[in-house]
mmCIF file of C-alpha atoms in Angstrom:
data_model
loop_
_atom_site.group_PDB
_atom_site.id
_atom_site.type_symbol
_atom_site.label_atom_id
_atom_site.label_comp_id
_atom_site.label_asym_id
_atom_site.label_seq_id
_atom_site.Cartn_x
_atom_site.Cartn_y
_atom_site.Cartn_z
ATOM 1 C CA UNK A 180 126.361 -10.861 44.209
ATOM 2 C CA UNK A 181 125.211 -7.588 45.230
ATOM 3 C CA UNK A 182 122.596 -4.754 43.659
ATOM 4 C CA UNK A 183 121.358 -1.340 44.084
ATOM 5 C CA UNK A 184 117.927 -1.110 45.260
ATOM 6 C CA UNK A 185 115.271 2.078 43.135
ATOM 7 C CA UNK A 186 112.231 1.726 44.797
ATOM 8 C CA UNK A 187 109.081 2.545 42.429
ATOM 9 C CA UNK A 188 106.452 4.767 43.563
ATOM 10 C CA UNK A 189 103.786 5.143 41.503
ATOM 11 C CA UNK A 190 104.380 6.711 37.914
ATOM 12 C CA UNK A 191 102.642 7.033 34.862
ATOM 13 C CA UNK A 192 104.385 7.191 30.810
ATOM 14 C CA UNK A 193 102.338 9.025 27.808
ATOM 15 C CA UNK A 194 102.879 9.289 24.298
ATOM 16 C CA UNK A 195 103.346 12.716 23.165
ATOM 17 C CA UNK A 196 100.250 13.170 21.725
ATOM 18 C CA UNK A 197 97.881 12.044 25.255
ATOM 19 C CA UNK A 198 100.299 13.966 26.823
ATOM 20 C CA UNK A 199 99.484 17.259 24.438
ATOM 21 C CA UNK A 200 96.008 16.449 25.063
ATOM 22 C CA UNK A 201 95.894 16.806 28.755
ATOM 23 C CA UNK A 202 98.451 19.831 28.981
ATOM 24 C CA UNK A 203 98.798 21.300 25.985
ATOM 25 C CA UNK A 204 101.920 23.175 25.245
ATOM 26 C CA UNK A 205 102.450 23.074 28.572
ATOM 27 C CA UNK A 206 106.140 21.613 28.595
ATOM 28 C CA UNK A 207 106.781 18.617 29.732
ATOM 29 C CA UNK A 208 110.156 19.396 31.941
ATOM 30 C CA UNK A 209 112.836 17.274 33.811
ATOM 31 C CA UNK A 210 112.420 17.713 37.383
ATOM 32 C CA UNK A 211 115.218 14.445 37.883
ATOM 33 C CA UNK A 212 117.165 12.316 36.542
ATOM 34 C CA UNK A 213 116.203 8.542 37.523
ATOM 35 C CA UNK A 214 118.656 5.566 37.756
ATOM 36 C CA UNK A 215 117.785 4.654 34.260
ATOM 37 C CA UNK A 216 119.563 6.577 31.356
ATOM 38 C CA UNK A 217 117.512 8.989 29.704
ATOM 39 C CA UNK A 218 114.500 8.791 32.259
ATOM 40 C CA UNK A 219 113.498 11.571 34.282
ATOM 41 C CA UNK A 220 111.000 12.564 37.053
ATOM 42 C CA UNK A 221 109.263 15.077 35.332
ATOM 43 C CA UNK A 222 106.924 18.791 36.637
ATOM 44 C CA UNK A 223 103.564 17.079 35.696
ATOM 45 C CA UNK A 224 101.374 15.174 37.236
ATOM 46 C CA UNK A 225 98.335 13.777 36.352
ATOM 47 C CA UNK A 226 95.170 12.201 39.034
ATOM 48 C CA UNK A 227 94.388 8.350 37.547
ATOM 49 C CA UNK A 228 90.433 7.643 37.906
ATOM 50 C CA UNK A 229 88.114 4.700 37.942
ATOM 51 C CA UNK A 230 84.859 5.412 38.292
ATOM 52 C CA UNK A 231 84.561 7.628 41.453
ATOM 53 C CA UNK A 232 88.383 6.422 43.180
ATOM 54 C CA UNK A 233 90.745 8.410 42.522
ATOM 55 C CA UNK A 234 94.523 8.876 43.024
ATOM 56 C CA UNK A 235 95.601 12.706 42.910
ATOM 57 C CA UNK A 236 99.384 13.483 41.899
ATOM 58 C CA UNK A 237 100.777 10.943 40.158
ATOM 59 C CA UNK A 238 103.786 11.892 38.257
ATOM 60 C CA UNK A 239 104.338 11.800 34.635
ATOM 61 C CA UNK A 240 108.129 10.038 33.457
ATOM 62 C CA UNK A 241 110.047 10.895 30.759
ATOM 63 C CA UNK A 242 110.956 11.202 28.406
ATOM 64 C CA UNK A 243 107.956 10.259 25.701
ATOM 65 C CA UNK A 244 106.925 6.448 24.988
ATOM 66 C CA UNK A 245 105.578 5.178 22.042
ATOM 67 C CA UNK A 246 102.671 3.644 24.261
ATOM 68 C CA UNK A 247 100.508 4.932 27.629
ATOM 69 C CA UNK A 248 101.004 3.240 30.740
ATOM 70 C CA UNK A 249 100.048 3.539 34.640
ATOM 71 C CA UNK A 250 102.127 1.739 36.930
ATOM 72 C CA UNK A 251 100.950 1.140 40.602
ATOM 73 C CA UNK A 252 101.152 -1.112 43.481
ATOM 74 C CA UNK A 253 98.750 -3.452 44.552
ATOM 75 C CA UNK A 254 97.678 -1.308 47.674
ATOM 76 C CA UNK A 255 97.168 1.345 44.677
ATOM 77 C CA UNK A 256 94.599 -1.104 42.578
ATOM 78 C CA UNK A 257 92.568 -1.472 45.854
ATOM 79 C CA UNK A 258 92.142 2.062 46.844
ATOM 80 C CA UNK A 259 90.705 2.284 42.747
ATOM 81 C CA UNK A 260 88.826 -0.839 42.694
ATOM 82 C CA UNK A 261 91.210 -2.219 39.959
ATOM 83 C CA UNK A 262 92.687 -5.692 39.415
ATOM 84 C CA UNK A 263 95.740 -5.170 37.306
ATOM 85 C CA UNK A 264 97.712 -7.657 35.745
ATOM 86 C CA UNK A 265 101.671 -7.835 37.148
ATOM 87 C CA UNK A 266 103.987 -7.600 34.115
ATOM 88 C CA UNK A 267 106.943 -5.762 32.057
ATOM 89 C CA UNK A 268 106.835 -2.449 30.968
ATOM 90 C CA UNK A 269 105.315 -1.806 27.554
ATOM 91 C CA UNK A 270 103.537 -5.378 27.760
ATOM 92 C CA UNK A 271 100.351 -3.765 28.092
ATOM 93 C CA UNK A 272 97.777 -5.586 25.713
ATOM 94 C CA UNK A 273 94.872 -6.915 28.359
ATOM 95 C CA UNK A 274 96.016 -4.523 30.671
ATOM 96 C CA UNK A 275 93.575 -2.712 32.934
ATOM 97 C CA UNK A 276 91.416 0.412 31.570
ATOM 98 C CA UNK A 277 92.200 3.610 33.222
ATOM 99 C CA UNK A 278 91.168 7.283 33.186
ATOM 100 C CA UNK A 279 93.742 10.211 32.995
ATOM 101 C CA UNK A 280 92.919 14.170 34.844
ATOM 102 C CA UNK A 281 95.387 16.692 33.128
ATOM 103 C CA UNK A 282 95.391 20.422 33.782
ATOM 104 C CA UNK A 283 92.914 20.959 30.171
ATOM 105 C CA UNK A 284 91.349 17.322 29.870
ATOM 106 C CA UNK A 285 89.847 13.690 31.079
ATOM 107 C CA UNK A 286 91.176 10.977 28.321
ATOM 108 C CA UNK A 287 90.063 7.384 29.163
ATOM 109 C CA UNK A 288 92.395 4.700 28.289
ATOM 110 C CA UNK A 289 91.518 0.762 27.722
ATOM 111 C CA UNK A 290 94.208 -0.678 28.608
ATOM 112 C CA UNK A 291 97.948 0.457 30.204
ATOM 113 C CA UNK A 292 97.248 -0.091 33.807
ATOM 114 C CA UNK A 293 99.652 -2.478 35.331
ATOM 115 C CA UNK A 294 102.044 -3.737 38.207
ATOM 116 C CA UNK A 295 104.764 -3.805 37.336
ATOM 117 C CA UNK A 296 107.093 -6.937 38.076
ATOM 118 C CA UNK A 297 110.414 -7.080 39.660
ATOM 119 C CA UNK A 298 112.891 -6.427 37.785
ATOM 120 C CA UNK A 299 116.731 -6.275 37.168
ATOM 121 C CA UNK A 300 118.091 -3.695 34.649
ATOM 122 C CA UNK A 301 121.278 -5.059 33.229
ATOM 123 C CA UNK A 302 123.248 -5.013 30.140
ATOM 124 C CA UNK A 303 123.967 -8.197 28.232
ATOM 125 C CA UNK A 304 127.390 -7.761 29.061
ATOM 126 C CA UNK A 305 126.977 -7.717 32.574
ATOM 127 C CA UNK A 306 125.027 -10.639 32.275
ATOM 128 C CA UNK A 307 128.198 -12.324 31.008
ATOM 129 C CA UNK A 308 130.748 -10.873 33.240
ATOM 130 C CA UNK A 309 128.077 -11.723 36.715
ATOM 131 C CA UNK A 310 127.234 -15.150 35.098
ATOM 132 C CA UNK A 311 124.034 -14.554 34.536
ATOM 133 C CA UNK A 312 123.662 -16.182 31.435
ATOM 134 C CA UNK A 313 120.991 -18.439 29.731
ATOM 135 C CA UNK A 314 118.754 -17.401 33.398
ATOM 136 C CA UNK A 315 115.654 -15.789 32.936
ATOM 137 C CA UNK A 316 114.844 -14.592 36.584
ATOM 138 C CA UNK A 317 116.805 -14.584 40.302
ATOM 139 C CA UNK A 318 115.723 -13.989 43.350
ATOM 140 C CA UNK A 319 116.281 -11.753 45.875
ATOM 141 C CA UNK A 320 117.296 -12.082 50.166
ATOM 142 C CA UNK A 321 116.442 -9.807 52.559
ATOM 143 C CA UNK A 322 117.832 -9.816 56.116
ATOM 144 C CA UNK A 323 116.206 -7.964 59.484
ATOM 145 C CA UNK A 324 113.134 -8.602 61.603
ATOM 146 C CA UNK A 325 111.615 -8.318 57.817
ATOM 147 C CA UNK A 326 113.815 -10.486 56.055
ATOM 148 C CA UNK A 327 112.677 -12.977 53.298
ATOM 149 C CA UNK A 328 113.177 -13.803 50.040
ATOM 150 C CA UNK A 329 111.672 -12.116 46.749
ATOM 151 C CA UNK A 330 111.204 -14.255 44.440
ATOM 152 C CA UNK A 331 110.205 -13.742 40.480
ATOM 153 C CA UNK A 332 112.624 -10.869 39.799
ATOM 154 C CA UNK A 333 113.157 -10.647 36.085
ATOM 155 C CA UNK A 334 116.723 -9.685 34.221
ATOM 156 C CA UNK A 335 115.716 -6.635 31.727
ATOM 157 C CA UNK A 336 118.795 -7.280 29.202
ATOM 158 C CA UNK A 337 118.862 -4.060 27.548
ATOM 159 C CA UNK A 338 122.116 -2.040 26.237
ATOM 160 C CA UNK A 339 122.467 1.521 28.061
ATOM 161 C CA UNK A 340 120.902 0.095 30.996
ATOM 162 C CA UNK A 341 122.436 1.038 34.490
ATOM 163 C CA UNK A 342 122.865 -2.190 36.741
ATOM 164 C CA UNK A 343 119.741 -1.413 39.236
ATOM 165 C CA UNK A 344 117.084 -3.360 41.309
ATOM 166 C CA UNK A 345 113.440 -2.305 40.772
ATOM 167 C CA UNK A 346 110.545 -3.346 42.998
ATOM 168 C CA UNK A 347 107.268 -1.245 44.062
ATOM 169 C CA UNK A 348 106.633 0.743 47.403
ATOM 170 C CA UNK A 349 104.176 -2.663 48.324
ATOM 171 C CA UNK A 350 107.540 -4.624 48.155
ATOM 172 C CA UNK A 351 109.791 -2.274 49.480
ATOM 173 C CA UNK A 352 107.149 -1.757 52.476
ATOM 174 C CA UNK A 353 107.001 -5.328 53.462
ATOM 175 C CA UNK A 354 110.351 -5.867 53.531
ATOM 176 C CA UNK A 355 111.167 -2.417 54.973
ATOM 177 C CA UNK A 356 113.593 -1.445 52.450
ATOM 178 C CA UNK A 357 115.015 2.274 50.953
ATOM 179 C CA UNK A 358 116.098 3.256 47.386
ATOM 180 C CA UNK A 359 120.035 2.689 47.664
ATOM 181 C CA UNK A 360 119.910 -0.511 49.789
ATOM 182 C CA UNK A 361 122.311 -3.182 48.491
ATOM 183 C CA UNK A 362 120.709 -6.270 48.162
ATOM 184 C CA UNK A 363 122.126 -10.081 47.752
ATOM 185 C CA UNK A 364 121.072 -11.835 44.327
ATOM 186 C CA UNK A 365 120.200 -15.162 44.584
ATOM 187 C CA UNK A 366 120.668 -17.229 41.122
ATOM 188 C CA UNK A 367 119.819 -20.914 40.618
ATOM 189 C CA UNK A 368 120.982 -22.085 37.204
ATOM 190 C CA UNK B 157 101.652 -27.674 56.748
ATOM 191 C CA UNK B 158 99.218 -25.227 56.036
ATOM 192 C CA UNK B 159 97.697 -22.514 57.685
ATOM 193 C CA UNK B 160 94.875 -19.985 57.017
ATOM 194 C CA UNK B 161 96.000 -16.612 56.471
ATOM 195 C CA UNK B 162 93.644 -13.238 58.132
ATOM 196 C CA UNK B 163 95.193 -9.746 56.629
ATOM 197 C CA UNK B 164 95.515 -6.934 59.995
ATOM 198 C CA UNK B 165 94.449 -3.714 58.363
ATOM 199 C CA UNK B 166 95.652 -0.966 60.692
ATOM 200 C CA UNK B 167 93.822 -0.463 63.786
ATOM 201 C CA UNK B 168 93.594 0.700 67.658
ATOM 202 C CA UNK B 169 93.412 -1.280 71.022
ATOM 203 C CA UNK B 170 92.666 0.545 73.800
ATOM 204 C CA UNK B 171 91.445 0.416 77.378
ATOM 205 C CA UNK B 172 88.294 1.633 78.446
ATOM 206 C CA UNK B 173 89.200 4.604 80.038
ATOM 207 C CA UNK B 174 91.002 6.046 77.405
ATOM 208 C CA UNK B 175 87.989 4.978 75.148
ATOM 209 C CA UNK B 176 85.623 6.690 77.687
ATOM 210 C CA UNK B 177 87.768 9.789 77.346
ATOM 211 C CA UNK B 178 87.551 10.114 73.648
ATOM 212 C CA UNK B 179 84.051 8.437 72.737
ATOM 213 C CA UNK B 180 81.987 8.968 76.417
ATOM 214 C CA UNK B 181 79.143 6.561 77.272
ATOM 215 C CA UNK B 182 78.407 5.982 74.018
ATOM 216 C CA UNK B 183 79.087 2.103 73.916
ATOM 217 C CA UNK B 184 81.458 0.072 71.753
ATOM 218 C CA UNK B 185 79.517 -2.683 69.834
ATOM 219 C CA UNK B 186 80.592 -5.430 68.213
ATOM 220 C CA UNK B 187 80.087 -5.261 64.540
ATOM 221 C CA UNK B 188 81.518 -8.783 63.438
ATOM 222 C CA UNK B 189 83.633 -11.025 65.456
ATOM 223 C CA UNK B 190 87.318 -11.784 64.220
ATOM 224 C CA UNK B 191 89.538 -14.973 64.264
ATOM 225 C CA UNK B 192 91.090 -15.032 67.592
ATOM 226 C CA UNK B 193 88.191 -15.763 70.060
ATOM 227 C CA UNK B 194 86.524 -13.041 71.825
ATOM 228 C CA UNK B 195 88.389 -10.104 69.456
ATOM 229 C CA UNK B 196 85.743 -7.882 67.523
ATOM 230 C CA UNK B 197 85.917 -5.227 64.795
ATOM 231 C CA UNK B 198 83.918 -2.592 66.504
ATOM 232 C CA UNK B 199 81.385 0.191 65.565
ATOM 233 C CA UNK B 200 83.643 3.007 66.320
ATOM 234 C CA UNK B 201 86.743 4.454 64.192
ATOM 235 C CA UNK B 202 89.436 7.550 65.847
ATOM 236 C CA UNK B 203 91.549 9.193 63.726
ATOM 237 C CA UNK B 204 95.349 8.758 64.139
ATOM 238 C CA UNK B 205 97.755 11.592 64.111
ATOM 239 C CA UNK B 206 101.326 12.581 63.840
ATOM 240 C CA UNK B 207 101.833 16.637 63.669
ATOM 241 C CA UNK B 208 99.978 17.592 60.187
ATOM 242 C CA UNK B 209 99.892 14.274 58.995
ATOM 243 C CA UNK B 210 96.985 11.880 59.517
ATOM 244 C CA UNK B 211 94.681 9.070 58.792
ATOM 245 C CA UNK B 212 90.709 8.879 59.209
ATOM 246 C CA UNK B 213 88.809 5.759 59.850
ATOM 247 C CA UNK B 214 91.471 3.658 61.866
ATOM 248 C CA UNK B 215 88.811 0.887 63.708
ATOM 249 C CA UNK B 216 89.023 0.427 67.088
ATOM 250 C CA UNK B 217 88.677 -3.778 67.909
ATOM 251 C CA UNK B 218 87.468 -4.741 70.548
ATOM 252 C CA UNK B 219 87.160 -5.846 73.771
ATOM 253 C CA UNK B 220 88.821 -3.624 75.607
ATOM 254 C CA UNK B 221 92.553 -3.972 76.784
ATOM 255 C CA UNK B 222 95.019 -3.120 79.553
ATOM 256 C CA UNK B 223 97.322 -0.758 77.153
ATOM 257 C CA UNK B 224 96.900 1.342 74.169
ATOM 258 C CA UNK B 225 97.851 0.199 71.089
ATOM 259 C CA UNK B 226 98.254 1.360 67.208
ATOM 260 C CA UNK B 227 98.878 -1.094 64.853
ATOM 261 C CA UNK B 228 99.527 0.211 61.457
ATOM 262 C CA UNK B 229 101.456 -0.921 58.055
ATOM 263 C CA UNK B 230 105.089 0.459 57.162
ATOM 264 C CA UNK B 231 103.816 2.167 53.917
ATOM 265 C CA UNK B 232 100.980 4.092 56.445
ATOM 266 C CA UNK B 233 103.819 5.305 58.762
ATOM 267 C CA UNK B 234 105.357 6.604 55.685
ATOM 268 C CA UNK B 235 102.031 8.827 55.626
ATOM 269 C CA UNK B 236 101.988 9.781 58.948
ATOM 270 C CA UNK B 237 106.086 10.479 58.959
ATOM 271 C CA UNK B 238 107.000 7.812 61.905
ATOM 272 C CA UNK B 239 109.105 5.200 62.299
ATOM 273 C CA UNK B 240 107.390 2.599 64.745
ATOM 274 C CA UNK B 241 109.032 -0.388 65.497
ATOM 275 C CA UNK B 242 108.169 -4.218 64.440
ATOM 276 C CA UNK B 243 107.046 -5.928 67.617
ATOM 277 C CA UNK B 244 104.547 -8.224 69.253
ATOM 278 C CA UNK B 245 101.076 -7.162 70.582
ATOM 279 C CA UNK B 246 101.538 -5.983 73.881
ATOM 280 C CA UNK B 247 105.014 -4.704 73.753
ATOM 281 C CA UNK B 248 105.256 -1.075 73.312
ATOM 282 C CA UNK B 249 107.819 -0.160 75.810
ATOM 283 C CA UNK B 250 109.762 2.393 73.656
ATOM 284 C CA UNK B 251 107.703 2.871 70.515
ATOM 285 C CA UNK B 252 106.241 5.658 68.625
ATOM 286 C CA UNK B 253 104.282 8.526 70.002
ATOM 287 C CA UNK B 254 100.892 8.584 68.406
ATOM 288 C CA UNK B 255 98.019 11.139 69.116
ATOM 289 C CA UNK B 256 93.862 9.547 68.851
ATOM 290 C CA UNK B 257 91.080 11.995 68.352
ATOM 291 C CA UNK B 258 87.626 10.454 69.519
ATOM 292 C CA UNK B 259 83.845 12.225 68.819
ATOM 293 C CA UNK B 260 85.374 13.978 72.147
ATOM 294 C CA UNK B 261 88.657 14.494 72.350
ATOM 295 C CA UNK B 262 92.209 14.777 71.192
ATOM 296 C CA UNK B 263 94.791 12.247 73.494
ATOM 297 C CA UNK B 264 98.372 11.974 72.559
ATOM 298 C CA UNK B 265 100.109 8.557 73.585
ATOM 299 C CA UNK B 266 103.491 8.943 74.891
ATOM 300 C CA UNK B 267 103.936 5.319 73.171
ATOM 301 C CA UNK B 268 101.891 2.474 71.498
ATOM 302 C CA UNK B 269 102.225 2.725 67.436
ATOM 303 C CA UNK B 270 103.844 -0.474 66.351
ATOM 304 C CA UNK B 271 103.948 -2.770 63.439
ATOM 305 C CA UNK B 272 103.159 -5.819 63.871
ATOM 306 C CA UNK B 273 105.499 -8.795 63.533
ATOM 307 C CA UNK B 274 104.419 -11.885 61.354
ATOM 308 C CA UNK B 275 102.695 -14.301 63.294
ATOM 309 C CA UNK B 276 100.630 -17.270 63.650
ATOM 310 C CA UNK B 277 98.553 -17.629 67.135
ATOM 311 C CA UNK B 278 98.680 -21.361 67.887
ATOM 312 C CA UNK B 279 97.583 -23.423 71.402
ATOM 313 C CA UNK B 280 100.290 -25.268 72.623
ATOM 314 C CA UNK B 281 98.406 -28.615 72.030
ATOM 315 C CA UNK B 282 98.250 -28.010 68.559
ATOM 316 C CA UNK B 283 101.921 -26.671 68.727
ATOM 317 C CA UNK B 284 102.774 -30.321 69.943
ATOM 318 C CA UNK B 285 100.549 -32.119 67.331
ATOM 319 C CA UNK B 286 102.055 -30.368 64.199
ATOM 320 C CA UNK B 287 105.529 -30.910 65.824
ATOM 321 C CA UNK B 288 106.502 -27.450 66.132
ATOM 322 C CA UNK B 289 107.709 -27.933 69.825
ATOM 323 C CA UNK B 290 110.880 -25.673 70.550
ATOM 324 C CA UNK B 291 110.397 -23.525 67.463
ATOM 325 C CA UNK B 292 109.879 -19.516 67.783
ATOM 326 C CA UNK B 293 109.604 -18.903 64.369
ATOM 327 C CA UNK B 294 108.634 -19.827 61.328
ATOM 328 C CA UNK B 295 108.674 -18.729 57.192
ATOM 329 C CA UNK B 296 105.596 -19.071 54.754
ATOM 330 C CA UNK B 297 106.571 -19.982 51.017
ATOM 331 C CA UNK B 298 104.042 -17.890 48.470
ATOM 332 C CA UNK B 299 103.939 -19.082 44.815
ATOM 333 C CA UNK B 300 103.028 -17.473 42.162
ATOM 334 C CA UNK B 301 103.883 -14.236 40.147
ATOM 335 C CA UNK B 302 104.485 -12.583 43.621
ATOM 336 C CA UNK B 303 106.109 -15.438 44.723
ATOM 337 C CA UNK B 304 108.699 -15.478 47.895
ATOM 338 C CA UNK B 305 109.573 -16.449 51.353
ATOM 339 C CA UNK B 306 108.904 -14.677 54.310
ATOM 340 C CA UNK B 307 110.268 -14.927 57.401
ATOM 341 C CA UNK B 308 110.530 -14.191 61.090
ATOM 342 C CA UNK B 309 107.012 -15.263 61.332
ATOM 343 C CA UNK B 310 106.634 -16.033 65.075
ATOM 344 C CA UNK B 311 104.486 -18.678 66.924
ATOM 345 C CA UNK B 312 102.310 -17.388 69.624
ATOM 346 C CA UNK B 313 101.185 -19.462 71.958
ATOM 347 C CA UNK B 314 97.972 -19.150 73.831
ATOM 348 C CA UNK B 315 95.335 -20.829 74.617
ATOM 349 C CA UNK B 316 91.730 -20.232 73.359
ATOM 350 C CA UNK B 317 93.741 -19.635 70.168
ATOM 351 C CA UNK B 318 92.305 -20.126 66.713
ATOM 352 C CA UNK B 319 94.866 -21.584 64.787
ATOM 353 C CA UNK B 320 95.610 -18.410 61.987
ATOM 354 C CA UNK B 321 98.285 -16.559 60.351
ATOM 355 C CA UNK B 322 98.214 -13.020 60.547
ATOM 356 C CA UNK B 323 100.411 -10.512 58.037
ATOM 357 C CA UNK B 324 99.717 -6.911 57.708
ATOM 358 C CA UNK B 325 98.794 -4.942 54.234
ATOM 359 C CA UNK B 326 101.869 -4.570 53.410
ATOM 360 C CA UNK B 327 102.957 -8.200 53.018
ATOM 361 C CA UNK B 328 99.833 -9.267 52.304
ATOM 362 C CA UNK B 329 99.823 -6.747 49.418
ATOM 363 C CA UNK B 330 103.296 -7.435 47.938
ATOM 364 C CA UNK B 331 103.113 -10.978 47.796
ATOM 365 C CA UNK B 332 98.933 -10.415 46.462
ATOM 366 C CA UNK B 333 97.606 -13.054 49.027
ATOM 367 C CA UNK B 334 93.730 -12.496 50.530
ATOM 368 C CA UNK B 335 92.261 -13.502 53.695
ATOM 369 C CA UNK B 336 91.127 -16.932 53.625
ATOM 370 C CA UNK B 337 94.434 -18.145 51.577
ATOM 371 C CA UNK B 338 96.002 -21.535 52.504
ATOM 372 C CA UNK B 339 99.692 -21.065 52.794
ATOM 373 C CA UNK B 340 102.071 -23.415 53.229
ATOM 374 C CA UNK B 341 104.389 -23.143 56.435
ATOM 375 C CA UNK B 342 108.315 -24.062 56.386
ATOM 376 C CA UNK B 343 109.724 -24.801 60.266
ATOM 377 C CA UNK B 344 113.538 -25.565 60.454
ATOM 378 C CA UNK B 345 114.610 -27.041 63.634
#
């Protein structure tokens, strides 16, 4: 069983209101359409702080959430002195504090930092039709002078989800893998 | 089996008279020694470059060597725009291009950027003892959230080894493993 590899490069998603508060009316425009339905690379970026590190041009996605949240890689949290938790999007509580630059303002957040996990985006009908049921994670193999297995990659059940392989640029990297790559699934019952 | 892990963060070999070219008589020092016996992370740093794109503050370690070597991760060669290939210490026939600058000069290498493979430097009496005799490679099982196999780890033999795994950022980063970690090796006759 095969699936489509997005790779995840660092990415940040605001609430309407943080976002009004660092740009304004500035507005907040799609740029590109991601794998996921709906989601878009947007023409704003913001710099995430801590303390004195700093990462410059991070870009906002959209659409709007109903929460704020910074997703980087591990080689990100070093480079800002942070220790992130890895976990799902929007599981956030306990998550690492974080400050935002916008074009009019600094807003410090205390929580929303994270890694994300790895993660399968799948509806629950494809779970049914690939057999996937009643299993909570599979993992992934790799082949090449990189090769390996990746283990710990969640299934996102969600309807109007496109069938689609996430993992960060520190996974991608180590495993020397591109956005598009088709990728066998591993699943032990 | 277990075996203590030591990250690579990207760095230079180089032979003294290309050192002497971009540094002069000032001397390289030894600043701490490293695993392998003899190797040293030294007091001086070049700067490695690619057309526009660089990266300050690569360390040169020490003592010198008979070729000139860059070692760096996948996700830096993303930085610098090259596409070096995986391969042993030593064996640069046919990789990237690469250009140093020293306190004195500017020196572009016709060849020498690599990554690194995965691998463990072993003697082969302690090859023999842990009954690894006839096997060139190996895979390390990680647990936890980051959990995973990877493989093509290769033994190197030599002697006046210390026994030590060695992984770049990269998978050091995606699988969230530190210098100093105990990991536990899987060999397959």
């Amino acid at each position: 069983m095969k699936v489509t590899l997005g790779i995840s490069n660092r990415h940040v998603h605001l609430t309407e209101e943080i976002y009004k508060n660092l740009f304004g009316d500035a507005p907040l425009e799609v740029v590109k359409y991601l794998g996921q339905p709906g989601q878009f690379a947007s023409n704003r970026f913001v710099t995430i702080k801590n303390g004195d590190r700093k990462i410059e041009k991070v870009r906002i996605v959209g659409p709007f959430r109903n929460y704020n949240q910074v997703e980087i890689s591990r080689t990100d949290s070093y480079n800002l002195k942070l220790n992130p938790p890895v976990r799902s999007s929007g599981d956030i509580e306990g998550s690492s504090p974080i400050t935002l630059m916008g074009e009019l303002n600094e807003i410090s957040l205390d929580k929303g930092c994270i890694i994300a996990n790895r993660h399968i985006h799948i509806t629950k009908e494809e779970v049914i039709e690939r057999n996937l049921a009643g299993i909570e994670k599979v993992q992934i193999k790799i082949d090449g002078e990189k090769a390996g297995i990746i283990d710990n990659v969640y299934l996102k059940i969600a309807d109007n989800s496109k069938y689609e392989l996430h993992l960060d640029t520190d996974d991608a990297n180590a495993f020397n893998l591109k956005t598009g790559d088709e990728l066998e699934i591993i699943a032990k019952k």
